[in-house]
DNA sequence: TAATCACCATGATCTAGATCATGTTCATGC
DNA sequence: GCATGAACATGATCTAGATCATGGTGATTA
């Protein structure tokens, strides 16, 4: 449905920015990160997006994009002009409900992320993060234990409110302790149960 | 509209919990905080809600409440059964769009909160928090500079990922520096410009 | 009017994780 | 093949803010 609009992006290309809101995007292939920036230039990675997920839901309200999406590898998206969605939605309440549900899901995830950012230690943050990625891949029909980290250590660190060095160190330690194996971007979860215990 | 369902709550009474999702709520008077808890018991205050704001939007997706809402003073809400909203929504697409917009707004606020939790110093957190409260009161037609903190220092601290002591100290210091005056729950912003500069 | 309890303020100390410093690995281009 | 630069790893040091400790204040109940 509505797949007539597509947009392909190279590695590290930007999808949208400060401009006025016209469309939502669904990731078709690849992956993206979204960031917002404070007035002093500091940036926060607010989320990672994989195929099937919506980008831009937080812009509906302001009618302008508050976040910037960047592709983490070469990726494609499907553009959904919001006006069109509204038109279709009038005849298909089911579509509106679907949109509502997606928004609600992202909201709920973000609340969990607040718990992560506010209350967890760095070990807990990493363990929780790895398991959340695992779940997302599993839901998508991929391996829950072996996957690629398309984002850099820096992106992970930023997203979790940590320093890059901390992420490096903890991943190394997790590997020493046999919880995972990791080589560059390729990671394999070896002791899911123990990782779960680490989440708190 | 749909105001036939109301529910009044005493100070510190709970609105909902772990139960299955049936309704959204609009705050009619007073204020609420919502929390989620980690398996180890740690709690995170995920938001504060004032009159006109929706509680429960993050439950639509899971069809069960993930967060608990507690009133911070004696408060009333208006219950909106979700089934009913869906029915009405079929004839009134405008209602669905309104809901979508509210959800999008909360999502966008939560992204900003991530920036707050992940990247800001304790001073920046407090200043940002006070100004965000200020804006919400102003939008509601109340004073942007003189208002009551219905939540405790502990709630603020938890919400911002700080220790209570830190919040106390910073509020005291803000007062020493003439940025605010504060006595118990009554606060007055004296140098809004300087507070804005502090936000980063 | 005293007792109890939640909330708040503030000083002293401690520590998780940031920052700094240095080296390595790996990809891309010439 | 070698140069350049980004991303990653890891040790040494430092610090913002947590934690610990103590006392005050104000509301509620007996």
CSV table of C-alpha atoms (C1' of nucleotides) in Angstrom, one decimal:
chain,number,residue,atom,x,y,z
A,1,UNK,CA,0.0,0.0,0.0
A,2,UNK,CA,1.2,3.5,-0.9
A,3,UNK,CA,4.5,2.1,-1.9
A,4,UNK,CA,4.7,4.3,-4.9
A,5,UNK,CA,7.0,6.7,-3.2
A,6,UNK,CA,10.4,5.4,-2.5
A,7,UNK,CA,13.6,7.1,-1.6
A,8,UNK,CA,16.9,5.4,-1.5
A,9,UNK,CA,19.8,6.7,0.6
A,10,UNK,CA,23.5,6.0,0.6
A,11,UNK,CA,25.5,5.3,3.7
A,12,UNK,CA,25.3,8.3,6.0
A,13,UNK,CA,22.9,10.3,3.9
A,14,UNK,CA,20.4,12.4,5.7
A,15,UNK,CA,16.7,11.8,5.4
A,16,UNK,CA,15.1,14.9,6.8
A,17,UNK,CA,15.8,17.8,8.9
A,18,UNK,CA,14.3,20.9,10.4
A,19,UNK,CA,12.1,21.2,7.3
A,20,UNK,CA,8.4,21.4,7.5
A,21,UNK,CA,6.5,18.1,8.0
A,22,UNK,CA,5.1,16.5,4.9
A,23,UNK,CA,5.6,12.8,5.1
A,24,UNK,CA,6.1,9.8,7.4
A,25,UNK,CA,8.6,7.2,6.2
A,26,UNK,CA,8.7,3.5,6.6
A,27,UNK,CA,12.1,1.9,6.6
A,28,UNK,CA,12.1,-0.6,3.7
A,29,UNK,CA,15.7,-1.9,4.0
A,30,UNK,CA,18.8,-1.0,6.0
A,31,UNK,CA,18.7,1.0,9.2
A,32,UNK,CA,18.6,4.6,10.5
A,33,UNK,CA,19.3,6.5,13.6
A,34,UNK,CA,17.5,9.7,14.6
A,35,UNK,CA,19.0,12.5,16.6
A,36,UNK,CA,18.0,15.7,18.2
A,37,UNK,CA,20.4,18.4,19.2
A,38,UNK,CA,20.5,20.9,22.0
A,39,UNK,CA,21.2,24.6,21.3
A,40,UNK,CA,24.8,24.1,22.4
A,41,UNK,CA,25.4,21.5,19.7
A,42,UNK,CA,25.3,18.4,21.8
A,43,UNK,CA,23.4,15.6,20.1
A,44,UNK,CA,21.3,12.8,21.4
A,45,UNK,CA,20.5,9.6,19.4
A,46,UNK,CA,16.9,9.2,20.1
A,47,UNK,CA,16.3,5.9,18.3
A,48,UNK,CA,17.3,3.3,15.8
A,49,UNK,CA,14.9,2.2,13.1
A,50,UNK,CA,14.8,-1.1,11.2
A,51,UNK,CA,12.7,-2.3,8.3
A,52,UNK,CA,9.0,-2.0,8.8
A,53,UNK,CA,9.4,0.8,11.4
A,54,UNK,CA,8.0,4.4,11.0
A,55,UNK,CA,10.2,7.4,11.1
A,56,UNK,CA,8.7,10.9,11.7
A,57,UNK,CA,5.9,10.1,14.0
A,58,UNK,CA,7.1,12.7,16.5
A,59,UNK,CA,6.7,15.4,13.8
A,60,UNK,CA,3.0,15.1,13.4
A,61,UNK,CA,2.3,17.4,16.3
A,62,UNK,CA,4.7,20.2,15.5
A,63,UNK,CA,4.1,19.9,11.8
A,64,UNK,CA,7.9,20.1,11.4
A,65,UNK,CA,10.7,17.6,11.9
A,66,UNK,CA,12.4,18.0,15.2
A,67,UNK,CA,14.8,15.2,14.6
A,68,UNK,CA,17.2,14.3,11.9
A,69,UNK,CA,17.4,10.7,10.5
A,70,UNK,CA,20.6,9.4,9.1
A,71,UNK,CA,21.1,6.0,7.4
A,72,UNK,CA,23.6,3.7,9.0
A,73,UNK,CA,24.2,1.7,5.9
A,74,UNK,CA,22.8,1.9,2.4
A,75,UNK,CA,19.0,1.9,3.0
A,76,UNK,CA,15.7,2.6,1.4
A,77,UNK,CA,12.5,4.1,2.8
A,78,UNK,CA,9.0,4.3,1.6
A,79,UNK,CA,7.5,7.8,1.8
A,80,UNK,CA,4.0,8.2,3.0
A,81,UNK,CA,2.7,11.8,2.5
A,82,UNK,CA,0.7,12.6,5.6
A,83,UNK,CA,-2.1,14.3,3.7
A,84,UNK,CA,-2.6,11.2,1.7
A,85,UNK,CA,-2.7,9.1,4.9
A,86,UNK,CA,-5.4,11.4,6.3
A,87,UNK,CA,-7.5,11.0,3.1
A,88,UNK,CA,-7.2,7.3,3.1
A,89,UNK,CA,-7.8,7.2,6.8
A,90,UNK,CA,-11.2,8.7,6.4
A,91,UNK,CA,-12.4,5.7,4.5
A,92,UNK,CA,-10.3,3.2,6.4
A,93,UNK,CA,-10.5,3.8,10.1
A,94,UNK,CA,-8.3,0.7,10.4
A,95,UNK,CA,-5.4,2.7,9.0
A,96,UNK,CA,-5.8,5.4,11.6
A,97,UNK,CA,-5.9,2.8,14.4
A,98,UNK,CA,-2.8,1.2,13.0
A,99,UNK,CA,-1.0,4.5,13.0
A,100,UNK,CA,-2.2,5.1,16.5
A,101,UNK,CA,-0.9,1.7,17.6
A,102,UNK,CA,2.5,2.3,16.1
A,103,UNK,CA,2.8,5.7,17.8
A,104,UNK,CA,1.7,4.1,21.1
A,105,UNK,CA,4.3,1.4,20.7
A,106,UNK,CA,7.1,3.9,20.2
A,107,UNK,CA,5.9,6.0,23.1
A,108,UNK,CA,5.9,3.0,25.3
A,109,UNK,CA,9.4,2.0,24.2
A,110,UNK,CA,10.6,5.5,24.9
A,111,UNK,CA,9.2,5.3,28.5
A,112,UNK,CA,11.3,2.2,29.0
A,113,UNK,CA,14.3,4.1,27.7
A,114,UNK,CA,13.7,6.7,30.3
A,115,UNK,CA,14.0,4.0,32.9
A,116,UNK,CA,17.2,2.9,31.2
A,117,UNK,CA,18.7,6.4,31.1
A,118,UNK,CA,17.6,7.5,34.5
A,119,UNK,CA,18.0,4.5,36.7
A,120,UNK,CA,20.4,1.9,35.3
A,121,UNK,CA,24.1,1.3,35.6
A,122,UNK,CA,26.2,1.1,32.5
A,123,UNK,CA,26.3,-2.7,32.6
A,124,UNK,CA,22.5,-2.8,32.8
A,125,UNK,CA,22.2,-0.3,30.0
A,126,UNK,CA,24.3,-2.4,27.6
A,127,UNK,CA,22.7,-5.7,28.5
A,128,UNK,CA,19.2,-4.2,28.1
A,129,UNK,CA,20.2,-2.6,24.8
A,130,UNK,CA,21.6,-5.8,23.4
A,131,UNK,CA,18.5,-7.8,24.4
A,132,UNK,CA,16.2,-5.1,22.9
A,133,UNK,CA,18.0,-5.4,19.6
A,134,UNK,CA,17.8,-9.1,19.8
A,135,UNK,CA,14.0,-9.0,20.3
A,136,UNK,CA,13.6,-6.7,17.4
A,137,UNK,CA,15.5,-8.9,15.1
A,138,UNK,CA,13.7,-12.0,16.3
A,139,UNK,CA,10.3,-10.3,15.7
A,140,UNK,CA,11.5,-9.6,12.2
A,141,UNK,CA,12.3,-13.3,11.6
A,142,UNK,CA,16.0,-13.1,12.0
A,143,UNK,CA,18.3,-14.7,14.5
A,144,UNK,CA,17.8,-13.5,18.0
A,145,UNK,CA,21.4,-14.3,19.0
A,146,UNK,CA,23.6,-13.5,15.9
A,147,UNK,CA,23.3,-10.2,14.2
A,148,UNK,CA,25.2,-7.1,13.0
A,149,UNK,CA,25.4,-3.9,14.9
A,150,UNK,CA,24.8,-1.4,12.1
A,151,UNK,CA,25.4,1.5,14.4
A,152,UNK,CA,28.8,2.5,15.7
A,153,UNK,CA,30.0,2.2,19.3
A,154,UNK,CA,29.7,6.0,19.4
A,155,UNK,CA,26.0,5.9,18.4
A,156,UNK,CA,25.3,3.2,21.0
A,157,UNK,CA,27.2,5.2,23.7
A,158,UNK,CA,25.3,8.4,22.9
A,159,UNK,CA,21.9,6.6,22.8
A,160,UNK,CA,22.5,5.1,26.2
A,161,UNK,CA,24.0,8.2,27.8
A,162,UNK,CA,27.5,6.7,28.1
A,163,UNK,CA,31.0,7.5,26.9
A,164,UNK,CA,32.3,5.5,23.9
A,165,UNK,CA,35.2,4.2,26.0
A,166,UNK,CA,32.7,2.8,28.5
A,167,UNK,CA,30.8,0.9,25.8
A,168,UNK,CA,34.0,-0.5,24.4
A,169,UNK,CA,35.2,-1.7,27.8
A,170,UNK,CA,31.9,-3.3,28.8
A,171,UNK,CA,31.5,-5.1,25.5
A,172,UNK,CA,35.1,-6.4,26.0
A,173,UNK,CA,34.2,-7.5,29.6
A,174,UNK,CA,31.0,-9.1,28.4
A,175,UNK,CA,33.1,-11.1,26.0
A,176,UNK,CA,35.7,-12.0,28.6
A,177,UNK,CA,32.9,-13.3,30.8
A,178,UNK,CA,31.5,-15.4,28.0
A,179,UNK,CA,28.2,-13.5,27.8
A,180,UNK,CA,28.8,-12.6,24.1
A,181,UNK,CA,31.3,-12.8,21.4
A,182,UNK,CA,31.9,-9.7,19.4
A,183,UNK,CA,34.2,-8.8,16.5
A,184,UNK,CA,33.7,-5.4,15.0
A,185,UNK,CA,30.1,-5.2,14.1
A,186,UNK,CA,29.3,-8.9,14.3
A,187,UNK,CA,27.9,-9.9,17.7
A,188,UNK,CA,26.6,-13.2,19.0
A,189,UNK,CA,24.8,-13.5,22.3
A,190,UNK,CA,26.0,-16.6,24.1
A,191,UNK,CA,24.3,-16.4,27.5
A,192,UNK,CA,21.0,-14.8,27.0
A,193,UNK,CA,19.8,-15.8,30.5
A,194,UNK,CA,22.7,-14.2,32.2
A,195,UNK,CA,22.3,-11.1,30.1
A,196,UNK,CA,18.6,-10.9,31.2
A,197,UNK,CA,19.7,-11.2,34.8
A,198,UNK,CA,22.0,-8.2,34.2
A,199,UNK,CA,19.2,-6.0,33.1
A,200,UNK,CA,17.8,-5.4,36.6
B,1,UNK,CA,-17.5,15.6,24.7
B,2,UNK,CA,-17.7,12.1,26.3
B,3,UNK,CA,-17.5,13.7,29.7
B,4,UNK,CA,-20.1,11.3,31.2
B,5,UNK,CA,-17.4,9.2,32.7
B,6,UNK,CA,-15.6,10.8,35.6
B,7,UNK,CA,-13.5,9.5,38.4
B,8,UNK,CA,-12.3,11.4,41.3
B,9,UNK,CA,-9.2,10.6,43.2
B,10,UNK,CA,-7.9,11.6,46.6
B,11,UNK,CA,-4.3,12.6,47.2
B,12,UNK,CA,-2.0,9.8,46.4
B,13,UNK,CA,-4.6,7.5,45.1
B,14,UNK,CA,-3.8,5.3,42.1
B,15,UNK,CA,-5.5,5.5,38.9
B,16,UNK,CA,-4.4,2.4,37.0
B,17,UNK,CA,-1.9,-0.4,37.1
B,18,UNK,CA,-0.9,-3.6,35.3
B,19,UNK,CA,-4.5,-4.2,34.5
B,20,UNK,CA,-5.8,-4.7,31.0
B,21,UNK,CA,-6.3,-1.6,28.9
B,22,UNK,CA,-9.8,-0.3,28.6
B,23,UNK,CA,-9.7,3.5,28.7
B,24,UNK,CA,-7.7,6.6,28.2
B,25,UNK,CA,-8.1,9.3,30.8
B,26,UNK,CA,-8.0,13.1,30.5
B,27,UNK,CA,-6.9,15.0,33.6
B,28,UNK,CA,-9.8,17.3,34.6
B,29,UNK,CA,-8.3,18.9,37.7
B,30,UNK,CA,-5.2,18.4,39.8
B,31,UNK,CA,-2.2,16.6,38.6
B,32,UNK,CA,-0.7,13.1,38.3
B,33,UNK,CA,2.6,11.4,37.9
B,34,UNK,CA,3.2,8.2,36.0
B,35,UNK,CA,5.8,5.6,36.8
B,36,UNK,CA,7.2,2.4,35.4
B,37,UNK,CA,9.2,-0.1,37.4
B,38,UNK,CA,12.1,-2.3,36.7
B,39,UNK,CA,12.0,-6.0,37.8
B,40,UNK,CA,14.4,-5.1,40.7
B,41,UNK,CA,11.9,-2.6,42.1
B,42,UNK,CA,13.5,0.6,40.9
B,43,UNK,CA,11.0,3.1,39.7
B,44,UNK,CA,11.2,5.8,37.1
B,45,UNK,CA,8.8,8.7,37.0
B,46,UNK,CA,8.0,8.9,33.3
B,47,UNK,CA,5.8,12.0,33.3
B,48,UNK,CA,3.7,14.5,35.0
B,49,UNK,CA,0.2,15.3,33.8
B,50,UNK,CA,-1.9,18.4,34.1
B,51,UNK,CA,-5.5,19.3,33.2
B,52,UNK,CA,-6.3,18.7,29.6
B,53,UNK,CA,-3.6,16.1,29.2
B,54,UNK,CA,-4.1,12.4,28.3
B,55,UNK,CA,-3.0,9.6,30.5
B,56,UNK,CA,-2.7,6.0,29.1
B,57,UNK,CA,-1.6,6.7,25.5
B,58,UNK,CA,1.3,4.4,25.9
B,59,UNK,CA,-1.0,1.5,26.7
B,60,UNK,CA,-2.9,1.4,23.4
B,61,UNK,CA,-0.3,-0.8,21.7
B,62,UNK,CA,0.2,-3.4,24.4
B,63,UNK,CA,-3.5,-3.4,25.3
B,64,UNK,CA,-2.4,-3.3,29.0
B,65,UNK,CA,-1.2,-0.5,31.2
B,66,UNK,CA,2.6,-0.5,31.6
B,67,UNK,CA,2.7,2.5,33.8
B,68,UNK,CA,1.0,3.4,37.0
B,69,UNK,CA,-0.6,6.8,37.5
B,70,UNK,CA,-0.8,8.4,40.9
B,71,UNK,CA,-2.4,11.7,41.8
B,72,UNK,CA,-0.2,14.3,43.4
B,73,UNK,CA,-3.1,16.2,45.0
B,74,UNK,CA,-6.8,15.7,45.0
B,75,UNK,CA,-7.6,15.4,41.3
B,76,UNK,CA,-10.3,14.3,38.9
B,77,UNK,CA,-10.1,12.6,35.5
B,78,UNK,CA,-12.5,12.0,32.7
B,79,UNK,CA,-12.5,8.4,31.5
B,80,UNK,CA,-12.7,7.8,27.7
B,81,UNK,CA,-13.4,4.1,26.9
B,82,UNK,CA,-11.2,3.2,24.0
B,83,UNK,CA,-13.9,1.2,22.2
B,84,UNK,CA,-16.1,4.2,22.3
B,85,UNK,CA,-13.4,6.5,21.0
B,86,UNK,CA,-12.9,4.0,18.1
B,87,UNK,CA,-16.6,4.0,17.3
B,88,UNK,CA,-16.9,7.8,17.4
B,89,UNK,CA,-13.6,8.0,15.4
B,90,UNK,CA,-15.2,6.1,12.5
B,91,UNK,CA,-17.6,8.9,11.9
B,92,UNK,CA,-15.3,11.7,13.0
B,93,UNK,CA,-11.9,11.4,11.5
B,94,UNK,CA,-11.1,14.6,13.1
B,95,UNK,CA,-11.1,12.8,16.5
B,96,UNK,CA,-8.6,10.3,15.3
B,97,UNK,CA,-6.3,13.0,14.1
B,98,UNK,CA,-6.6,14.8,17.4
B,99,UNK,CA,-5.6,11.6,19.2
B,100,UNK,CA,-2.7,11.1,16.8
B,101,UNK,CA,-1.6,14.6,17.4
B,102,UNK,CA,-1.7,14.2,21.1
B,103,UNK,CA,0.3,11.0,20.9
B,104,UNK,CA,2.8,12.7,18.6
B,105,UNK,CA,3.2,15.6,21.0
B,106,UNK,CA,4.0,13.3,24.0
B,107,UNK,CA,6.4,11.3,21.9
B,108,UNK,CA,8.2,14.4,20.9
B,109,UNK,CA,8.4,15.6,24.5
B,110,UNK,CA,9.8,12.2,25.5
B,111,UNK,CA,12.5,12.5,22.9
B,112,UNK,CA,13.5,15.9,24.4
B,113,UNK,CA,13.5,14.2,27.8
B,114,UNK,CA,16.0,11.7,26.4
B,115,UNK,CA,18.3,14.5,25.5
B,116,UNK,CA,17.8,15.8,29.0
B,117,UNK,CA,18.6,12.5,30.7
B,118,UNK,CA,21.4,11.5,28.5
B,119,UNK,CA,23.4,14.7,27.8
B,120,UNK,CA,22.7,17.3,30.4
B,121,UNK,CA,24.3,18.3,33.7
B,122,UNK,CA,22.2,18.5,36.8
B,123,UNK,CA,22.0,22.3,36.6
B,124,UNK,CA,20.8,22.1,33.0
B,125,UNK,CA,18.3,19.4,33.9
B,126,UNK,CA,16.7,21.5,36.7
B,127,UNK,CA,16.6,24.7,34.6
B,128,UNK,CA,15.1,22.8,31.7
B,129,UNK,CA,12.5,21.2,33.9
B,130,UNK,CA,11.4,24.4,35.5
B,131,UNK,CA,11.0,26.1,32.2
B,132,UNK,CA,9.1,23.2,30.7
B,133,UNK,CA,6.7,23.5,33.7
B,134,UNK,CA,6.5,27.2,33.2
B,135,UNK,CA,5.5,26.7,29.5
B,136,UNK,CA,2.9,24.2,30.4
B,137,UNK,CA,1.3,26.5,32.9
B,138,UNK,CA,1.5,29.4,30.5
B,139,UNK,CA,-0.2,27.4,27.8
B,140,UNK,CA,-3.0,26.7,30.2
B,141,UNK,CA,-3.5,30.4,30.9
B,142,UNK,CA,-1.7,30.5,34.3
B,143,UNK,CA,1.3,32.5,35.4
B,144,UNK,CA,4.5,31.4,33.6
B,145,UNK,CA,6.6,32.6,36.6
B,146,UNK,CA,4.6,31.8,39.7
B,147,UNK,CA,3.3,28.4,40.4
B,148,UNK,CA,3.1,25.4,42.7
B,149,UNK,CA,5.2,22.3,42.4
B,150,UNK,CA,2.6,19.7,43.1
B,151,UNK,CA,5.2,17.0,42.9
B,152,UNK,CA,7.8,16.3,45.7
B,153,UNK,CA,11.5,16.9,45.3
B,154,UNK,CA,11.9,13.2,45.2
B,155,UNK,CA,9.6,12.9,42.2
B,156,UNK,CA,11.5,15.6,40.4
B,157,UNK,CA,14.8,14.0,41.2
B,158,UNK,CA,13.6,10.6,40.0
B,159,UNK,CA,12.2,12.0,36.8
B,160,UNK,CA,15.4,13.8,36.0
B,161,UNK,CA,17.7,11.0,36.9
B,162,UNK,CA,19.1,12.8,40.0
B,163,UNK,CA,19.4,12.2,43.7
B,164,UNK,CA,16.9,14.2,45.9
B,165,UNK,CA,19.9,15.9,47.6
B,166,UNK,CA,21.1,17.2,44.3
B,167,UNK,CA,17.7,18.7,43.5
B,168,UNK,CA,17.5,20.3,47.0
B,169,UNK,CA,21.0,21.7,46.6
B,170,UNK,CA,20.5,23.1,43.1
B,171,UNK,CA,17.2,24.7,44.0
B,172,UNK,CA,18.9,26.4,46.9
B,173,UNK,CA,21.7,27.6,44.8
B,174,UNK,CA,19.4,28.9,42.1
B,175,UNK,CA,17.7,30.8,44.9
B,176,UNK,CA,21.0,32.2,46.2
B,177,UNK,CA,21.9,33.3,42.7
B,178,UNK,CA,18.6,35.1,42.4
B,179,UNK,CA,17.3,32.9,39.6
B,180,UNK,CA,14.2,31.8,41.5
B,181,UNK,CA,12.6,32.1,44.9
B,182,UNK,CA,11.3,28.9,46.4
B,183,UNK,CA,9.6,28.1,49.6
B,184,UNK,CA,8.3,24.6,50.0
B,185,UNK,CA,6.1,24.0,46.9
B,186,UNK,CA,5.7,27.6,45.9
B,187,UNK,CA,8.2,28.7,43.3
B,188,UNK,CA,8.7,31.9,41.4
B,189,UNK,CA,11.0,32.3,38.4
B,190,UNK,CA,12.9,35.6,38.7
B,191,UNK,CA,15.4,35.5,35.8
B,192,UNK,CA,13.8,33.5,33.0
B,193,UNK,CA,16.4,34.6,30.6
B,194,UNK,CA,19.3,33.4,32.7
B,195,UNK,CA,17.5,30.1,33.3
B,196,UNK,CA,17.1,29.7,29.5
B,197,UNK,CA,20.9,30.2,29.1
B,198,UNK,CA,21.4,27.5,31.7
B,199,UNK,CA,19.5,24.9,29.6
B,200,UNK,CA,22.3,24.4,27.1
C,1,DT,C1',1.7,19.3,73.2
C,2,DA,C1',3.8,15.7,72.2
C,3,DA,C1',4.8,12.0,69.2
C,4,DT,C1',5.3,10.3,64.7
C,5,DC,C1',6.4,10.6,60.0
C,6,DA,C1',7.1,12.4,55.5
C,7,DC,C1',9.7,15.8,53.3
C,8,DC,C1',13.4,18.9,52.8
C,9,DA,C1',18.2,21.0,53.5
C,10,DT,C1',23.1,20.7,53.8
C,11,DG,C1',27.7,19.1,55.0
C,12,DA,C1',31.3,15.1,54.4
C,13,DT,C1',32.8,11.4,51.8
C,14,DC,C1',33.0,8.1,48.1
C,15,DT,C1',32.7,6.1,43.4
C,16,DA,C1',30.9,5.0,38.7
C,17,DG,C1',31.9,6.5,34.8
C,18,DA,C1',33.8,10.6,32.2
C,19,DT,C1',37.9,12.4,30.4
C,20,DC,C1',42.6,12.1,28.9
C,21,DA,C1',46.2,9.7,26.6
C,22,DT,C1',48.0,6.3,23.6
C,23,DG,C1',48.1,2.6,20.5
C,24,DT,C1',45.7,-0.6,17.2
C,25,DT,C1',42.8,-2.0,13.4
C,26,DC,C1',40.5,-1.3,9.4
C,27,DA,C1',38.6,1.0,5.3
C,28,DT,C1',39.3,4.1,1.4
C,29,DG,C1',41.9,6.5,-1.8
C,30,DC,C1',46.1,7.6,-4.4
D,1,DG,C1',51.8,-0.7,-1.4
D,2,DC,C1',51.4,3.1,1.4
D,3,DA,C1',49.0,7.2,3.4
D,4,DT,C1',45.2,9.1,5.8
D,5,DG,C1',41.6,9.1,8.8
D,6,DA,C1',37.6,7.0,11.2
D,7,DA,C1',36.4,3.7,14.5
D,8,DC,C1',37.7,0.8,18.3
D,9,DA,C1',40.4,-0.8,22.6
D,10,DT,C1',42.5,0.0,26.9
D,11,DG,C1',45.2,2.0,30.7
D,12,DA,C1',45.6,6.2,34.0
D,13,DT,C1',43.4,10.0,36.2
D,14,DC,C1',39.8,13.0,37.6
D,15,DT,C1',35.2,14.7,38.9
D,16,DA,C1',30.1,15.4,39.0
D,17,DG,C1',27.0,13.8,41.4
D,18,DA,C1',25.6,9.7,44.4
D,19,DT,C1',25.6,8.2,48.9
D,20,DC,C1',26.0,8.7,53.9
D,21,DA,C1',24.9,11.3,57.9
D,22,DT,C1',22.5,14.5,60.5
D,23,DG,C1',19.2,18.0,61.7
D,24,DG,C1',15.2,20.9,60.6
D,25,DT,C1',10.3,21.7,59.4
D,26,DG,C1',5.6,21.1,59.0
D,27,DA,C1',1.4,18.1,58.9
D,28,DT,C1',-1.3,14.6,61.2
D,29,DT,C1',-3.0,12.0,65.0
D,30,DA,C1',-3.4,10.8,69.9
